[in-house]
């Protein structure tokens, strides 16, 4: 089993987040570090502070050297897929090939309404997301990409330079929607993340993913499966470890501990020590 730490850039200082990432980078029990892609906090006061995903991820990448990095996950409505692909290729270079590229269809209505971003009804949103995932994959692997879809049109589009990872950064698709999200994950994902699920919930969703893999002819062993666990500063380390073991028995490959404010490096150090 592998372990990661996630620091949503909400209700926290830059220094606290930086301290956590630097410590995580030093503790080899952790393989990955993540942030999230929202403009408003998802916990606590919705009017509180929240830093932007790509800026913080790039800065954090430059302050680490070992852990793989990523955003869990980038919302498709916020950026054109060609922009996302170019940003990902550049960050993969900057991080020396450590980027995992998280992608999701988007869901936060308040953010989209406030910023005038078109979220779209669910079916159309998922259709757009599937187009975006296809385009990003092509831009990160091909010299030229031409695509004519309902939402995006590219003509001999280039994305250069490519990053150092063969085939581009692994694509991480987050979510548990059984009809569309898991089907898209079966087709395109290198890594599927289910947020804040119990072992029973993971097993049920994983069975659906297996069915989609069979339908599209994909070997499910090619897809890393992870689950997020909320980790508050006062969470007992023994409880956090026990929850991870239960999910491991359910078939989860990777546990990502999503911190809750305040972000304390000491919390991560105690957890890492217990997991070693």
Coordinates of C-alpha atoms in Angstrom, one line a residue:
X1 CA 0.0 0.0 0.0
X2 CA 1.1 3.6 -0.8
X3 CA 0.3 6.7 1.1
X4 CA -0.1 10.4 0.2
X5 CA -0.9 13.7 1.9
X6 CA -3.3 16.3 0.6
X7 CA -3.4 19.9 1.6
X8 CA -6.4 21.7 0.2
X9 CA -5.2 25.4 0.0
X10 CA -8.1 26.6 2.2
X11 CA -8.1 28.3 5.6
X12 CA -4.4 27.9 5.8
X13 CA -1.2 29.9 5.5
X14 CA 1.3 29.3 2.7
X15 CA 4.0 28.6 5.3
X16 CA 2.0 25.9 7.0
X17 CA 1.3 24.2 3.7
X18 CA 4.9 24.5 2.7
X19 CA 6.1 23.0 6.0
X20 CA 3.8 20.0 5.5
X21 CA 5.0 19.4 2.0
X22 CA 8.7 19.7 2.9
X23 CA 8.3 17.2 5.7
X24 CA 6.3 14.8 3.6
X25 CA 9.0 15.0 0.9
X26 CA 11.5 13.9 3.6
X27 CA 9.4 10.9 4.9
X28 CA 9.8 8.1 2.4
X29 CA 6.6 6.4 3.7
X30 CA 4.7 9.0 1.7
X31 CA 4.7 8.7 -2.1
X32 CA 2.5 11.7 -3.1
X33 CA 1.4 15.2 -2.2
X34 CA -1.8 16.8 -3.5
X35 CA -3.8 20.0 -3.4
X36 CA -7.3 20.7 -4.8
X37 CA -8.8 22.9 -7.5
X38 CA -11.4 25.2 -6.0
X39 CA -11.7 28.9 -5.5
X40 CA -13.9 28.8 -2.4
X41 CA -13.2 26.6 0.7
X42 CA -15.1 23.3 0.9
X43 CA -14.9 23.1 4.7
X44 CA -15.4 25.8 7.3
X45 CA -16.5 29.3 6.4
X46 CA -17.3 29.3 2.6
X47 CA -16.3 33.0 2.6
X48 CA -12.8 32.2 3.9
X49 CA -9.5 32.2 2.1
X50 CA -8.6 29.7 -0.6
X51 CA -5.5 29.9 -2.8
X52 CA -5.4 28.8 -6.5
X53 CA -4.4 25.3 -7.4
X54 CA -1.8 25.5 -10.2
X55 CA 0.1 28.4 -8.7
X56 CA 0.4 26.7 -5.3
X57 CA 1.2 23.3 -6.9
X58 CA 4.0 24.7 -9.0
X59 CA 5.5 26.5 -6.0
X60 CA 5.2 23.4 -3.9
X61 CA 6.8 21.3 -6.7
X62 CA 9.8 23.6 -6.6
X63 CA 10.1 23.1 -2.8
X64 CA 10.2 19.3 -3.0
X65 CA 12.3 16.8 -4.9
X66 CA 11.1 13.3 -4.3
X67 CA 7.3 12.9 -3.8
X68 CA 5.1 12.8 -6.8
X69 CA 2.8 15.8 -7.0
X70 CA -0.7 16.5 -8.2
X71 CA -4.1 18.2 -7.9
X72 CA -7.0 16.1 -6.7
X73 CA -8.6 17.1 -9.2
X74 CA -8.5 19.9 -11.7
X75 CA -12.0 21.0 -12.7
X76 CA -12.7 20.8 -16.4
X77 CA -15.0 23.8 -16.5
X78 CA -12.3 26.1 -15.2
X79 CA -9.7 25.8 -18.1
X80 CA -9.7 24.9 -21.7
X81 CA -8.2 21.4 -22.1
X82 CA -5.4 22.8 -24.4
X83 CA -4.4 25.2 -21.6
X84 CA -4.5 22.4 -19.1
X85 CA -2.3 20.2 -21.3
X86 CA 0.3 22.9 -21.8
X87 CA 0.3 23.7 -18.1
X88 CA 0.7 20.0 -17.3
X89 CA 3.6 19.5 -19.7
X90 CA 5.4 22.5 -18.3
X91 CA 4.9 21.5 -14.7
X92 CA 6.0 18.0 -15.5
X93 CA 9.3 19.5 -16.7
X94 CA 9.6 21.8 -13.8
X95 CA 9.0 18.9 -11.3
X96 CA 11.4 16.6 -13.1
X97 CA 8.7 14.1 -14.2
X98 CA 6.8 14.0 -10.9
X99 CA 3.4 15.2 -12.0
X100 CA 0.2 13.2 -11.7
X101 CA -2.5 15.0 -13.7
X102 CA -5.8 15.0 -11.8
X103 CA -9.0 15.6 -13.9
X104 CA -12.6 15.9 -13.0
X105 CA -15.9 17.1 -14.5
X106 CA -16.5 19.8 -11.9
X107 CA -19.4 20.2 -9.6
X108 CA -19.1 23.4 -7.4
X109 CA -22.2 25.4 -8.4
X110 CA -21.4 28.4 -6.2
X111 CA -18.0 29.0 -7.7
X112 CA -19.3 28.7 -11.2
X113 CA -22.2 31.0 -10.6
X114 CA -20.0 33.6 -8.9
X115 CA -17.4 33.7 -11.7
X116 CA -19.8 33.2 -14.6
X117 CA -18.3 29.8 -15.5
X118 CA -20.7 27.6 -17.4
X119 CA -21.0 24.4 -15.4
X120 CA -23.7 22.8 -17.7
X121 CA -26.3 20.3 -16.7
X122 CA -24.9 16.9 -15.7
X123 CA -25.1 15.0 -19.0
X124 CA -23.6 17.8 -21.0
X125 CA -21.0 18.4 -18.3
X126 CA -19.9 14.8 -18.6
X127 CA -19.9 14.9 -22.4
X128 CA -17.6 17.9 -22.2
X129 CA -15.4 16.3 -19.7
X130 CA -14.9 13.2 -21.8
X131 CA -13.9 15.3 -24.7
X132 CA -11.5 17.2 -22.5
X133 CA -9.8 14.1 -21.3
X134 CA -9.4 12.8 -24.8
X135 CA -7.9 16.1 -26.0
X136 CA -5.5 16.4 -23.1
X137 CA -4.2 12.8 -23.6
X138 CA -3.7 13.5 -27.3
X139 CA -1.9 16.8 -26.8
X140 CA 0.4 15.3 -24.2
X141 CA 1.4 12.3 -26.5
X142 CA 1.1 13.5 -30.1
X143 CA 3.0 16.0 -32.1
X144 CA -0.3 17.4 -33.6
X145 CA -3.8 17.1 -32.5
X146 CA -6.9 17.7 -34.6
X147 CA -10.3 17.2 -33.0
X148 CA -13.9 18.2 -33.9
X149 CA -16.3 17.7 -31.0
X150 CA -19.4 19.3 -29.7
X151 CA -17.5 21.4 -27.2
X152 CA -13.9 21.7 -28.5
X153 CA -12.3 22.1 -31.9
X154 CA -8.6 21.8 -32.4
X155 CA -6.7 22.0 -35.7
X156 CA -3.2 20.7 -35.9
X157 CA -2.7 21.8 -32.3
X158 CA 0.7 21.5 -30.7
X159 CA 1.8 21.1 -27.1
X160 CA 5.5 21.5 -26.8
X161 CA 7.8 20.8 -25.2
X162 CA 6.5 17.5 -23.7
X163 CA 7.4 16.5 -20.2
X164 CA 9.9 13.7 -19.4
X165 CA 7.3 11.0 -18.5
X166 CA 6.7 8.7 -21.5
X167 CA 3.1 9.0 -22.5
X168 CA 2.7 12.1 -20.5
X169 CA 1.8 12.5 -16.8
X170 CA -0.4 9.7 -15.4
X171 CA -4.0 10.8 -15.7
X172 CA -6.0 10.6 -12.4
X173 CA -9.7 10.7 -12.6
X174 CA -11.6 11.5 -9.5
X175 CA -15.2 10.7 -8.6
X176 CA -17.7 7.9 -8.1
X177 CA -20.4 8.5 -10.7
X178 CA -21.3 5.0 -11.9
X179 CA -22.7 5.7 -15.4
X180 CA -20.2 8.2 -16.7
X181 CA -17.2 9.0 -14.4
X182 CA -16.3 5.3 -13.9
X183 CA -16.7 4.6 -17.5
X184 CA -14.4 7.5 -18.5
X185 CA -11.9 6.2 -15.9
X186 CA -12.0 2.7 -17.4
X187 CA -11.2 4.2 -20.8
X188 CA -8.6 6.8 -20.0
X189 CA -7.4 6.8 -16.3
X190 CA -4.1 5.5 -15.0
X191 CA -5.3 6.2 -11.5
X192 CA -8.9 6.4 -10.1
X193 CA -9.6 8.2 -6.9
X194 CA -12.8 7.8 -4.8
X195 CA -13.0 10.5 -2.1
X196 CA -13.9 9.7 1.5
X197 CA -15.3 6.2 1.0
X198 CA -15.8 3.4 3.4
X199 CA -14.4 -0.1 2.5
X200 CA -18.0 -1.1 1.6
X201 CA -18.5 1.9 -0.6
X202 CA -15.1 1.3 -2.3
X203 CA -15.9 -2.3 -3.1
X204 CA -19.3 -1.4 -4.6
X205 CA -17.8 1.3 -6.8
X206 CA -14.8 -0.8 -7.8
X207 CA -17.1 -3.6 -9.0
X208 CA -18.8 -1.0 -11.3
X209 CA -15.3 0.1 -12.5
X210 CA -14.4 -3.5 -13.2
X211 CA -17.6 -3.9 -15.3
X212 CA -16.7 -0.8 -17.4
X213 CA -13.2 -2.1 -17.9
X214 CA -14.5 -5.4 -19.2
X215 CA -16.9 -3.6 -21.5
X216 CA -14.1 -1.4 -23.1
X217 CA -11.5 -4.2 -23.1
X218 CA -9.2 -2.5 -20.4
X219 CA -7.1 -4.5 -18.0
X220 CA -8.2 -3.1 -14.5
X221 CA -4.7 -3.9 -13.2
X222 CA -3.5 -0.9 -15.2
X223 CA -5.5 1.5 -13.0
X224 CA -4.3 2.5 -9.6
X225 CA -7.1 2.8 -7.1
X226 CA -7.0 5.3 -4.2
X227 CA -9.3 6.6 -1.5
X228 CA -9.1 9.8 0.4
X229 CA -9.4 9.9 4.2
X230 CA -10.0 13.1 6.1
X231 CA -7.3 13.8 8.7
X232 CA -7.9 16.5 11.3
X233 CA -5.1 17.7 13.6
X234 CA -6.8 16.0 16.5
X235 CA -7.4 12.6 14.7
X236 CA -5.9 9.8 16.6
X237 CA -3.0 8.3 14.7
X238 CA -4.2 4.8 15.6
X239 CA -7.6 5.5 14.0
X240 CA -6.0 6.9 10.8
X241 CA -3.8 3.8 10.5
X242 CA -6.7 1.4 11.2
X243 CA -8.9 3.0 8.6
X244 CA -6.1 2.6 6.0
X245 CA -5.7 -1.1 6.8
X246 CA -9.4 -1.7 6.4
X247 CA -9.4 0.0 3.0
X248 CA -6.3 -2.0 2.0
X249 CA -8.2 -5.2 2.8
X250 CA -11.0 -3.9 0.5
X251 CA -8.5 -3.7 -2.4
X252 CA -7.4 0.0 -2.3
X253 CA -3.9 0.6 -3.6
X254 CA -3.2 4.1 -2.2
X255 CA -4.5 6.1 0.8
X256 CA -4.5 9.8 0.5
X257 CA -4.8 11.6 3.8
X258 CA -6.6 14.9 3.2
X259 CA -5.7 17.3 6.0
X260 CA -8.2 19.6 7.8
X261 CA -7.1 23.0 9.1
X262 CA -5.0 23.8 11.0
X263 CA -2.2 22.1 8.9
X264 CA 0.5 21.0 11.3
X265 CA 3.7 19.3 10.2
X266 CA 3.7 17.5 13.5
X267 CA 0.5 15.7 12.6
X268 CA 2.1 14.4 9.4
X269 CA 5.2 13.4 11.2
X270 CA 3.3 11.4 13.8
X271 CA 1.2 9.7 11.1
X272 CA 4.3 8.9 9.0
X273 CA 6.1 7.4 12.0
X274 CA 3.1 5.2 12.7
X275 CA 2.8 4.0 9.1
X276 CA 6.5 3.0 8.7

